[in-house]
Amino acid sequence: MTSAQWVDRLAADRSLLERTSTVERVTDLLRQRIIQGELPPGTQLSEVSAKDALGVSRNTLREAFRLLGHERLLVHEMHKGVSVRKPTSADVTDLYRLRRIIEVGAVRNAATTKTDLVQAVARAVRAGEQASEDGDWGEVGTANMRFHEALVGLADSPRINDAMAGLLAELRLAFHVMSTDDQGELDPRRTRGFYESYVERNRAIADKVAEGELESAAADLEGYLADAESHLIEAYTARG
């Protein structure tokens, strides 16, 4: 995504800030753009362009940048400014360690089988299946993020949901290596190669959740995460 494109997207978000231009809201908007894959690793974030696009003060934006830095999503380098962080293979290992604790634990110990929470899992799966049929593999990636977010939502815990929000953004940055070639250019075939098998596995897990087979769904998720971690580590190793 070019500088002009991400600035335009932020400008489109400006209406969401009309009633509240708090640091928290700006932080959430930027985090969501990362989760949606619209701010890939290495993207330079111009302070002037971003604050003008969102219609917020410089101090508000700087505080949002600072908070996202603490979440390991942005980095500030002297004389270079703020950019979206580039994860490492060590980050991948740590992220998946946390995923097992949060995601598998949330499914295995789901505090509720509320219809709306189970339906959120099903909706995310259907969105991924539709995007797959349409050949929109970037959108498949976004739907995949929503699927895992919905799985964690089964725990019905605002605190766990908050923890997952930051984790999802870091994961999307880590997944970027599976969507680009060795020159860093987007490669739809590579994106498809990574996500395609997981569309079916998402469906299988969602069906078990719908049937109340939470222990079996959690076991499937453990294997799923192990495979995904292995694929990512291989990709990071190949890139050096």
PDB file of C-alpha atoms in Angstrom:
ATOM      1  CA  MET A   1       0.000   0.000   0.000  1.00  0.00           C
ATOM      2  CA  THR A   2       1.400   3.389  -1.021  1.00  0.00           C
ATOM      3  CA  SER A   3       1.698   6.387   1.276  1.00  0.00           C
ATOM      4  CA  ALA A   4      -1.198   8.096  -0.491  1.00  0.00           C
ATOM      5  CA  GLN A   5      -3.402   5.017  -0.152  1.00  0.00           C
ATOM      6  CA  TRP A   6      -3.013   4.560   3.582  1.00  0.00           C
ATOM      7  CA  VAL A   7      -3.529   8.272   4.161  1.00  0.00           C
ATOM      8  CA  ASP A   8      -6.741   8.134   2.108  1.00  0.00           C
ATOM      9  CA  ARG A   9      -7.974   5.200   4.180  1.00  0.00           C
ATOM     10  CA  LEU A  10      -7.327   7.087   7.405  1.00  0.00           C
ATOM     11  CA  ALA A  11      -9.169  10.096   6.004  1.00  0.00           C
ATOM     12  CA  ALA A  12     -12.139   7.811   5.354  1.00  0.00           C
ATOM     13  CA  ASP A  13     -12.015   6.828   9.032  1.00  0.00           C
ATOM     14  CA  ARG A  14     -12.233  10.449  10.132  1.00  0.00           C
ATOM     15  CA  SER A  15     -16.019  10.313  10.432  1.00  0.00           C
ATOM     16  CA  LEU A  16     -15.621   7.617  13.088  1.00  0.00           C
ATOM     17  CA  LEU A  17     -13.829  10.156  15.251  1.00  0.00           C
ATOM     18  CA  GLU A  18     -16.433  12.909  15.005  1.00  0.00           C
ATOM     19  CA  ARG A  19     -17.871  12.184  18.434  1.00  0.00           C
ATOM     20  CA  THR A  20     -14.642  11.231  20.146  1.00  0.00           C
ATOM     21  CA  SER A  21     -11.085  11.835  19.011  1.00  0.00           C
ATOM     22  CA  THR A  22      -9.531  10.172  22.009  1.00  0.00           C
ATOM     23  CA  VAL A  23      -6.133   8.537  21.976  1.00  0.00           C
ATOM     24  CA  GLU A  24      -7.784   5.167  22.548  1.00  0.00           C
ATOM     25  CA  ARG A  25      -9.974   5.512  19.466  1.00  0.00           C
ATOM     26  CA  VAL A  26      -7.103   6.576  17.225  1.00  0.00           C
ATOM     27  CA  THR A  27      -5.014   3.722  18.576  1.00  0.00           C
ATOM     28  CA  ASP A  28      -7.798   1.254  17.829  1.00  0.00           C
ATOM     29  CA  LEU A  29      -8.275   2.557  14.292  1.00  0.00           C
ATOM     30  CA  LEU A  30      -4.602   2.145  13.476  1.00  0.00           C
ATOM     31  CA  ARG A  31      -4.531  -1.289  15.093  1.00  0.00           C
ATOM     32  CA  GLN A  32      -7.514  -2.375  13.002  1.00  0.00           C
ATOM     33  CA  ARG A  33      -5.801  -1.200   9.825  1.00  0.00           C
ATOM     34  CA  ILE A  34      -2.870  -3.422  10.735  1.00  0.00           C
ATOM     35  CA  ILE A  35      -5.156  -6.398  11.433  1.00  0.00           C
ATOM     36  CA  GLN A  36      -6.812  -5.875   8.054  1.00  0.00           C
ATOM     37  CA  GLY A  37      -3.429  -5.978   6.358  1.00  0.00           C
ATOM     38  CA  GLU A  38      -3.599  -2.389   5.122  1.00  0.00           C
ATOM     39  CA  LEU A  39      -0.483  -1.252   6.990  1.00  0.00           C
ATOM     40  CA  PRO A  40       2.129  -3.934   6.251  1.00  0.00           C
ATOM     41  CA  PRO A  41       5.522  -4.233   7.964  1.00  0.00           C
ATOM     42  CA  GLY A  42       7.898  -1.425   7.089  1.00  0.00           C
ATOM     43  CA  THR A  43       5.202   1.125   6.200  1.00  0.00           C
ATOM     44  CA  GLN A  44       6.403   4.635   7.105  1.00  0.00           C
ATOM     45  CA  LEU A  45       3.742   6.599   8.973  1.00  0.00           C
ATOM     46  CA  SER A  46       3.995  10.313   8.368  1.00  0.00           C
ATOM     47  CA  GLU A  47       2.874  12.140  11.487  1.00  0.00           C
ATOM     48  CA  VAL A  48       1.667  15.154   9.522  1.00  0.00           C
ATOM     49  CA  SER A  49      -0.251  13.102   6.951  1.00  0.00           C
ATOM     50  CA  ALA A  50      -1.860  10.886   9.581  1.00  0.00           C
ATOM     51  CA  LYS A  51      -2.965  13.706  11.896  1.00  0.00           C
ATOM     52  CA  ASP A  52      -4.406  15.694   8.991  1.00  0.00           C
ATOM     53  CA  ALA A  53      -6.208  12.644   7.604  1.00  0.00           C
ATOM     54  CA  LEU A  54      -7.793  11.844  10.964  1.00  0.00           C
ATOM     55  CA  GLY A  55      -8.299  15.440  12.041  1.00  0.00           C
ATOM     56  CA  VAL A  56      -6.632  14.944  15.411  1.00  0.00           C
ATOM     57  CA  SER A  57      -3.953  16.843  17.263  1.00  0.00           C
ATOM     58  CA  ARG A  58      -0.273  16.050  17.013  1.00  0.00           C
ATOM     59  CA  ASN A  59      -0.199  15.125  20.706  1.00  0.00           C
ATOM     60  CA  THR A  60      -3.098  12.690  20.300  1.00  0.00           C
ATOM     61  CA  LEU A  61      -1.408  10.974  17.380  1.00  0.00           C
ATOM     62  CA  ARG A  62       1.949  10.807  19.119  1.00  0.00           C
ATOM     63  CA  GLU A  63       0.355   9.181  22.145  1.00  0.00           C
ATOM     64  CA  ALA A  64      -1.391   6.651  19.885  1.00  0.00           C
ATOM     65  CA  PHE A  65       1.943   5.898  18.212  1.00  0.00           C
ATOM     66  CA  ARG A  66       3.520   5.467  21.642  1.00  0.00           C
ATOM     67  CA  LEU A  67       0.852   3.009  22.757  1.00  0.00           C
ATOM     68  CA  LEU A  68       1.181   0.987  19.565  1.00  0.00           C
ATOM     69  CA  GLY A  69       4.919   0.951  20.100  1.00  0.00           C
ATOM     70  CA  HIS A  70       4.355  -0.679  23.487  1.00  0.00           C
ATOM     71  CA  GLU A  71       2.197  -3.252  21.694  1.00  0.00           C
ATOM     72  CA  ARG A  72       5.172  -4.006  19.416  1.00  0.00           C
ATOM     73  CA  LEU A  73       3.266  -2.834  16.346  1.00  0.00           C
ATOM     74  CA  LEU A  74       5.200   0.358  15.583  1.00  0.00           C
ATOM     75  CA  VAL A  75       8.820   1.372  15.952  1.00  0.00           C
ATOM     76  CA  HIS A  76      10.360   4.837  16.216  1.00  0.00           C
ATOM     77  CA  GLU A  77      13.835   5.275  14.793  1.00  0.00           C
ATOM     78  CA  MET A  78      15.908   8.406  15.144  1.00  0.00           C
ATOM     79  CA  HIS A  79      15.969  10.423  11.906  1.00  0.00           C
ATOM     80  CA  LYS A  80      13.578   7.932  10.261  1.00  0.00           C
ATOM     81  CA  GLY A  81      10.350   8.487  12.149  1.00  0.00           C
ATOM     82  CA  VAL A  82       7.629   5.956  12.873  1.00  0.00           C
ATOM     83  CA  SER A  83       7.071   2.793  10.879  1.00  0.00           C
ATOM     84  CA  VAL A  84       5.166  -0.465  11.173  1.00  0.00           C
ATOM     85  CA  ARG A  85       7.319  -3.073  12.875  1.00  0.00           C
ATOM     86  CA  LYS A  86       8.844  -6.033  11.019  1.00  0.00           C
ATOM     87  CA  PRO A  87       8.502  -9.230  13.091  1.00  0.00           C
ATOM     88  CA  THR A  88      11.279 -11.826  13.414  1.00  0.00           C
ATOM     89  CA  SER A  89      11.238 -15.613  13.689  1.00  0.00           C
ATOM     90  CA  ALA A  90      11.719 -15.216  17.454  1.00  0.00           C
ATOM     91  CA  ASP A  91       8.540 -13.126  17.508  1.00  0.00           C
ATOM     92  CA  VAL A  92       6.692 -15.907  15.687  1.00  0.00           C
ATOM     93  CA  THR A  93       7.751 -18.484  18.275  1.00  0.00           C
ATOM     94  CA  ASP A  94       6.634 -16.254  21.134  1.00  0.00           C
ATOM     95  CA  LEU A  95       3.365 -15.317  19.427  1.00  0.00           C
ATOM     96  CA  TYR A  96       2.426 -18.941  18.965  1.00  0.00           C
ATOM     97  CA  ARG A  97       3.297 -19.734  22.545  1.00  0.00           C
ATOM     98  CA  LEU A  98       0.784 -17.076  23.546  1.00  0.00           C
ATOM     99  CA  ARG A  99      -1.762 -18.237  20.968  1.00  0.00           C
ATOM    100  CA  ARG A 100      -1.827 -21.689  22.496  1.00  0.00           C
ATOM    101  CA  ILE A 101      -2.465 -20.250  25.925  1.00  0.00           C
ATOM    102  CA  ILE A 102      -5.164 -17.802  24.837  1.00  0.00           C
ATOM    103  CA  GLU A 103      -6.932 -19.476  21.916  1.00  0.00           C
ATOM    104  CA  VAL A 104      -6.834 -23.120  22.900  1.00  0.00           C
ATOM    105  CA  GLY A 105      -7.600 -22.206  26.488  1.00  0.00           C
ATOM    106  CA  ALA A 106     -10.537 -20.037  25.449  1.00  0.00           C
ATOM    107  CA  VAL A 107     -12.091 -22.807  23.373  1.00  0.00           C
ATOM    108  CA  ARG A 108     -11.413 -25.586  25.862  1.00  0.00           C
ATOM    109  CA  ASN A 109     -12.732 -23.558  28.794  1.00  0.00           C
ATOM    110  CA  ALA A 110     -15.446 -21.606  27.011  1.00  0.00           C
ATOM    111  CA  ALA A 111     -17.561 -19.951  29.667  1.00  0.00           C
ATOM    112  CA  THR A 112     -20.564 -19.847  27.413  1.00  0.00           C
ATOM    113  CA  THR A 113     -22.219 -21.368  24.392  1.00  0.00           C
ATOM    114  CA  LYS A 114     -24.256 -18.218  23.788  1.00  0.00           C
ATOM    115  CA  THR A 115     -25.819 -18.362  20.358  1.00  0.00           C
ATOM    116  CA  ASP A 116     -24.475 -14.966  19.281  1.00  0.00           C
ATOM    117  CA  LEU A 117     -20.883 -15.911  20.148  1.00  0.00           C
ATOM    118  CA  VAL A 118     -21.114 -19.247  18.337  1.00  0.00           C
ATOM    119  CA  GLN A 119     -22.688 -17.485  15.361  1.00  0.00           C
ATOM    120  CA  ALA A 120     -19.771 -15.044  15.245  1.00  0.00           C
ATOM    121  CA  VAL A 121     -17.451 -18.011  14.676  1.00  0.00           C
ATOM    122  CA  ALA A 122     -19.697 -19.313  11.886  1.00  0.00           C
ATOM    123  CA  ARG A 123     -19.924 -15.883  10.227  1.00  0.00           C
ATOM    124  CA  ALA A 124     -16.152 -15.537  10.123  1.00  0.00           C
ATOM    125  CA  VAL A 125     -15.843 -18.968   8.520  1.00  0.00           C
ATOM    126  CA  ARG A 126     -18.465 -18.141   5.897  1.00  0.00           C
ATOM    127  CA  ALA A 127     -16.696 -14.868   5.111  1.00  0.00           C
ATOM    128  CA  GLY A 128     -13.461 -16.772   4.557  1.00  0.00           C
ATOM    129  CA  GLU A 129     -15.169 -19.340   2.351  1.00  0.00           C
ATOM    130  CA  GLN A 130     -16.807 -16.622   0.259  1.00  0.00           C
ATOM    131  CA  ALA A 131     -13.531 -14.739  -0.149  1.00  0.00           C
ATOM    132  CA  SER A 132     -11.868 -18.006  -1.155  1.00  0.00           C
ATOM    133  CA  GLU A 133     -14.516 -18.611  -3.817  1.00  0.00           C
ATOM    134  CA  ASP A 134     -13.999 -15.051  -5.050  1.00  0.00           C
ATOM    135  CA  GLY A 135     -10.232 -15.541  -5.195  1.00  0.00           C
ATOM    136  CA  ASP A 136      -9.688 -12.639  -2.792  1.00  0.00           C
ATOM    137  CA  TRP A 137      -6.917 -14.138  -0.693  1.00  0.00           C
ATOM    138  CA  GLY A 138      -6.134 -10.925   1.135  1.00  0.00           C
ATOM    139  CA  GLU A 139      -9.717 -10.917   2.379  1.00  0.00           C
ATOM    140  CA  VAL A 140      -9.362 -14.588   3.287  1.00  0.00           C
ATOM    141  CA  GLY A 141      -6.533 -13.492   5.568  1.00  0.00           C
ATOM    142  CA  THR A 142      -8.720 -10.858   7.200  1.00  0.00           C
ATOM    143  CA  ALA A 143     -11.574 -13.357   7.655  1.00  0.00           C
ATOM    144  CA  ASN A 144      -9.084 -15.744   9.223  1.00  0.00           C
ATOM    145  CA  MET A 145      -8.177 -13.069  11.775  1.00  0.00           C
ATOM    146  CA  ARG A 146     -11.877 -12.629  12.577  1.00  0.00           C
ATOM    147  CA  PHE A 147     -12.303 -16.383  12.971  1.00  0.00           C
ATOM    148  CA  HIS A 148      -9.616 -16.579  15.635  1.00  0.00           C
ATOM    149  CA  GLU A 149     -10.969 -13.447  17.290  1.00  0.00           C
ATOM    150  CA  ALA A 150     -14.396 -15.109  17.437  1.00  0.00           C
ATOM    151  CA  LEU A 151     -12.953 -18.315  18.888  1.00  0.00           C
ATOM    152  CA  VAL A 152     -11.434 -16.341  21.737  1.00  0.00           C
ATOM    153  CA  GLY A 153     -14.739 -14.520  22.113  1.00  0.00           C
ATOM    154  CA  LEU A 154     -16.298 -17.810  23.225  1.00  0.00           C
ATOM    155  CA  ALA A 155     -14.669 -17.248  26.614  1.00  0.00           C
ATOM    156  CA  ASP A 156     -16.961 -14.222  27.010  1.00  0.00           C
ATOM    157  CA  SER A 157     -14.182 -12.251  28.713  1.00  0.00           C
ATOM    158  CA  PRO A 158     -13.475  -8.592  27.858  1.00  0.00           C
ATOM    159  CA  ARG A 159      -9.938  -8.934  29.218  1.00  0.00           C
ATOM    160  CA  ILE A 160      -9.156 -11.946  27.039  1.00  0.00           C
ATOM    161  CA  ASN A 161     -10.666 -10.128  24.054  1.00  0.00           C
ATOM    162  CA  ASP A 162      -8.398  -7.141  24.693  1.00  0.00           C
ATOM    163  CA  ALA A 163      -5.339  -9.388  24.873  1.00  0.00           C
ATOM    164  CA  MET A 164      -6.333 -11.048  21.615  1.00  0.00           C
ATOM    165  CA  ALA A 165      -6.756  -7.708  19.815  1.00  0.00           C
ATOM    166  CA  GLY A 166      -3.081  -6.867  20.229  1.00  0.00           C
ATOM    167  CA  LEU A 167      -2.049 -10.412  19.387  1.00  0.00           C
ATOM    168  CA  LEU A 168      -4.047 -10.403  16.140  1.00  0.00           C
ATOM    169  CA  ALA A 169      -2.328  -7.250  14.929  1.00  0.00           C
ATOM    170  CA  GLU A 170       1.114  -8.741  15.578  1.00  0.00           C
ATOM    171  CA  LEU A 171       0.045 -11.934  13.841  1.00  0.00           C
ATOM    172  CA  ARG A 172      -1.067 -10.072  10.729  1.00  0.00           C
ATOM    173  CA  LEU A 173       2.378  -8.495  10.538  1.00  0.00           C
ATOM    174  CA  ALA A 174       3.983 -11.911  10.960  1.00  0.00           C
ATOM    175  CA  PHE A 175       1.769 -13.393   8.233  1.00  0.00           C
ATOM    176  CA  HIS A 176       2.927 -10.764   5.739  1.00  0.00           C
ATOM    177  CA  VAL A 177       5.912 -12.950   4.826  1.00  0.00           C
ATOM    178  CA  MET A 178       3.440 -15.546   3.527  1.00  0.00           C
ATOM    179  CA  SER A 179       1.897 -13.016   1.133  1.00  0.00           C
ATOM    180  CA  THR A 180       5.012 -11.615  -0.528  1.00  0.00           C
ATOM    181  CA  ASP A 181       7.796 -12.842  -2.768  1.00  0.00           C
ATOM    182  CA  ASP A 182      11.508 -12.603  -2.016  1.00  0.00           C
ATOM    183  CA  GLN A 183      11.493  -8.976  -3.210  1.00  0.00           C
ATOM    184  CA  GLY A 184       8.704  -8.057  -0.822  1.00  0.00           C
ATOM    185  CA  GLU A 185       6.075  -7.706  -3.548  1.00  0.00           C
ATOM    186  CA  LEU A 186       2.571  -9.065  -2.950  1.00  0.00           C
ATOM    187  CA  ASP A 187       2.185 -12.547  -4.426  1.00  0.00           C
ATOM    188  CA  PRO A 188      -1.452 -13.805  -4.545  1.00  0.00           C
ATOM    189  CA  ARG A 189      -0.327 -17.349  -5.320  1.00  0.00           C
ATOM    190  CA  ARG A 190       1.820 -17.431  -2.216  1.00  0.00           C
ATOM    191  CA  THR A 191      -1.011 -15.994  -0.130  1.00  0.00           C
ATOM    192  CA  ARG A 192      -3.355 -18.676  -1.438  1.00  0.00           C
ATOM    193  CA  GLY A 193      -0.800 -21.394  -0.768  1.00  0.00           C
ATOM    194  CA  PHE A 194      -0.685 -20.410   2.885  1.00  0.00           C
ATOM    195  CA  TYR A 195      -4.348 -19.772   3.633  1.00  0.00           C
ATOM    196  CA  GLU A 196      -6.187 -22.270   1.424  1.00  0.00           C
ATOM    197  CA  SER A 197      -5.922 -25.352   3.640  1.00  0.00           C
ATOM    198  CA  TYR A 198      -6.837 -23.362   6.734  1.00  0.00           C
ATOM    199  CA  VAL A 199     -10.192 -22.329   5.247  1.00  0.00           C
ATOM    200  CA  GLU A 200     -11.318 -25.957   5.453  1.00  0.00           C
ATOM    201  CA  ARG A 201      -9.796 -26.440   8.886  1.00  0.00           C
ATOM    202  CA  ASN A 202     -11.603 -23.348  10.146  1.00  0.00           C
ATOM    203  CA  ARG A 203     -14.879 -24.903   9.006  1.00  0.00           C
ATOM    204  CA  ALA A 204     -14.137 -28.173  10.803  1.00  0.00           C
ATOM    205  CA  ILE A 205     -13.358 -26.398  14.074  1.00  0.00           C
ATOM    206  CA  ALA A 206     -16.416 -24.139  13.759  1.00  0.00           C
ATOM    207  CA  ASP A 207     -18.686 -27.141  13.199  1.00  0.00           C
ATOM    208  CA  LYS A 208     -17.392 -28.786  16.376  1.00  0.00           C
ATOM    209  CA  VAL A 209     -17.928 -25.573  18.313  1.00  0.00           C
ATOM    210  CA  ALA A 210     -21.504 -25.409  17.025  1.00  0.00           C
ATOM    211  CA  GLU A 211     -22.077 -28.977  18.220  1.00  0.00           C
ATOM    212  CA  GLY A 212     -20.644 -28.183  21.633  1.00  0.00           C
ATOM    213  CA  GLU A 213     -17.640 -30.464  21.095  1.00  0.00           C
ATOM    214  CA  LEU A 214     -15.265 -27.969  22.662  1.00  0.00           C
ATOM    215  CA  GLU A 215     -12.566 -30.395  23.811  1.00  0.00           C
ATOM    216  CA  SER A 216     -12.287 -31.890  20.328  1.00  0.00           C
ATOM    217  CA  ALA A 217     -12.288 -28.418  18.750  1.00  0.00           C
ATOM    218  CA  ALA A 218      -9.493 -27.340  21.104  1.00  0.00           C
ATOM    219  CA  ALA A 219      -7.438 -30.416  20.202  1.00  0.00           C
ATOM    220  CA  ASP A 220      -7.856 -29.675  16.491  1.00  0.00           C
ATOM    221  CA  LEU A 221      -6.840 -26.083  17.115  1.00  0.00           C
ATOM    222  CA  GLU A 222      -3.634 -27.195  18.829  1.00  0.00           C
ATOM    223  CA  GLY A 223      -2.582 -29.153  15.749  1.00  0.00           C
ATOM    224  CA  TYR A 224      -3.655 -26.291  13.504  1.00  0.00           C
ATOM    225  CA  LEU A 225      -1.494 -23.793  15.377  1.00  0.00           C
ATOM    226  CA  ALA A 226       1.497 -26.143  15.359  1.00  0.00           C
ATOM    227  CA  ASP A 227       1.278 -26.459  11.568  1.00  0.00           C
ATOM    228  CA  ALA A 228       0.861 -22.713  11.049  1.00  0.00           C
ATOM    229  CA  GLU A 229       3.847 -21.948  13.259  1.00  0.00           C
ATOM    230  CA  SER A 230       5.966 -24.450  11.338  1.00  0.00           C
ATOM    231  CA  HIS A 231       5.001 -22.881   7.998  1.00  0.00           C
ATOM    232  CA  LEU A 232       5.881 -19.411   9.244  1.00  0.00           C
ATOM    233  CA  ILE A 233       9.220 -20.416  10.755  1.00  0.00           C
ATOM    234  CA  GLU A 234      10.177 -22.114   7.481  1.00  0.00           C
ATOM    235  CA  ALA A 235       9.337 -18.928   5.582  1.00  0.00           C
ATOM    236  CA  TYR A 236      11.310 -16.696   7.940  1.00  0.00           C
ATOM    237  CA  THR A 237      14.280 -19.061   7.819  1.00  0.00           C
ATOM    238  CA  ALA A 238      14.219 -19.064   4.015  1.00  0.00           C
ATOM    239  CA  ARG A 239      14.199 -15.253   3.958  1.00  0.00           C
ATOM    240  CA  GLY A 240      17.161 -15.156   6.327  1.00  0.00           C
TER     241      GLY A 240
END
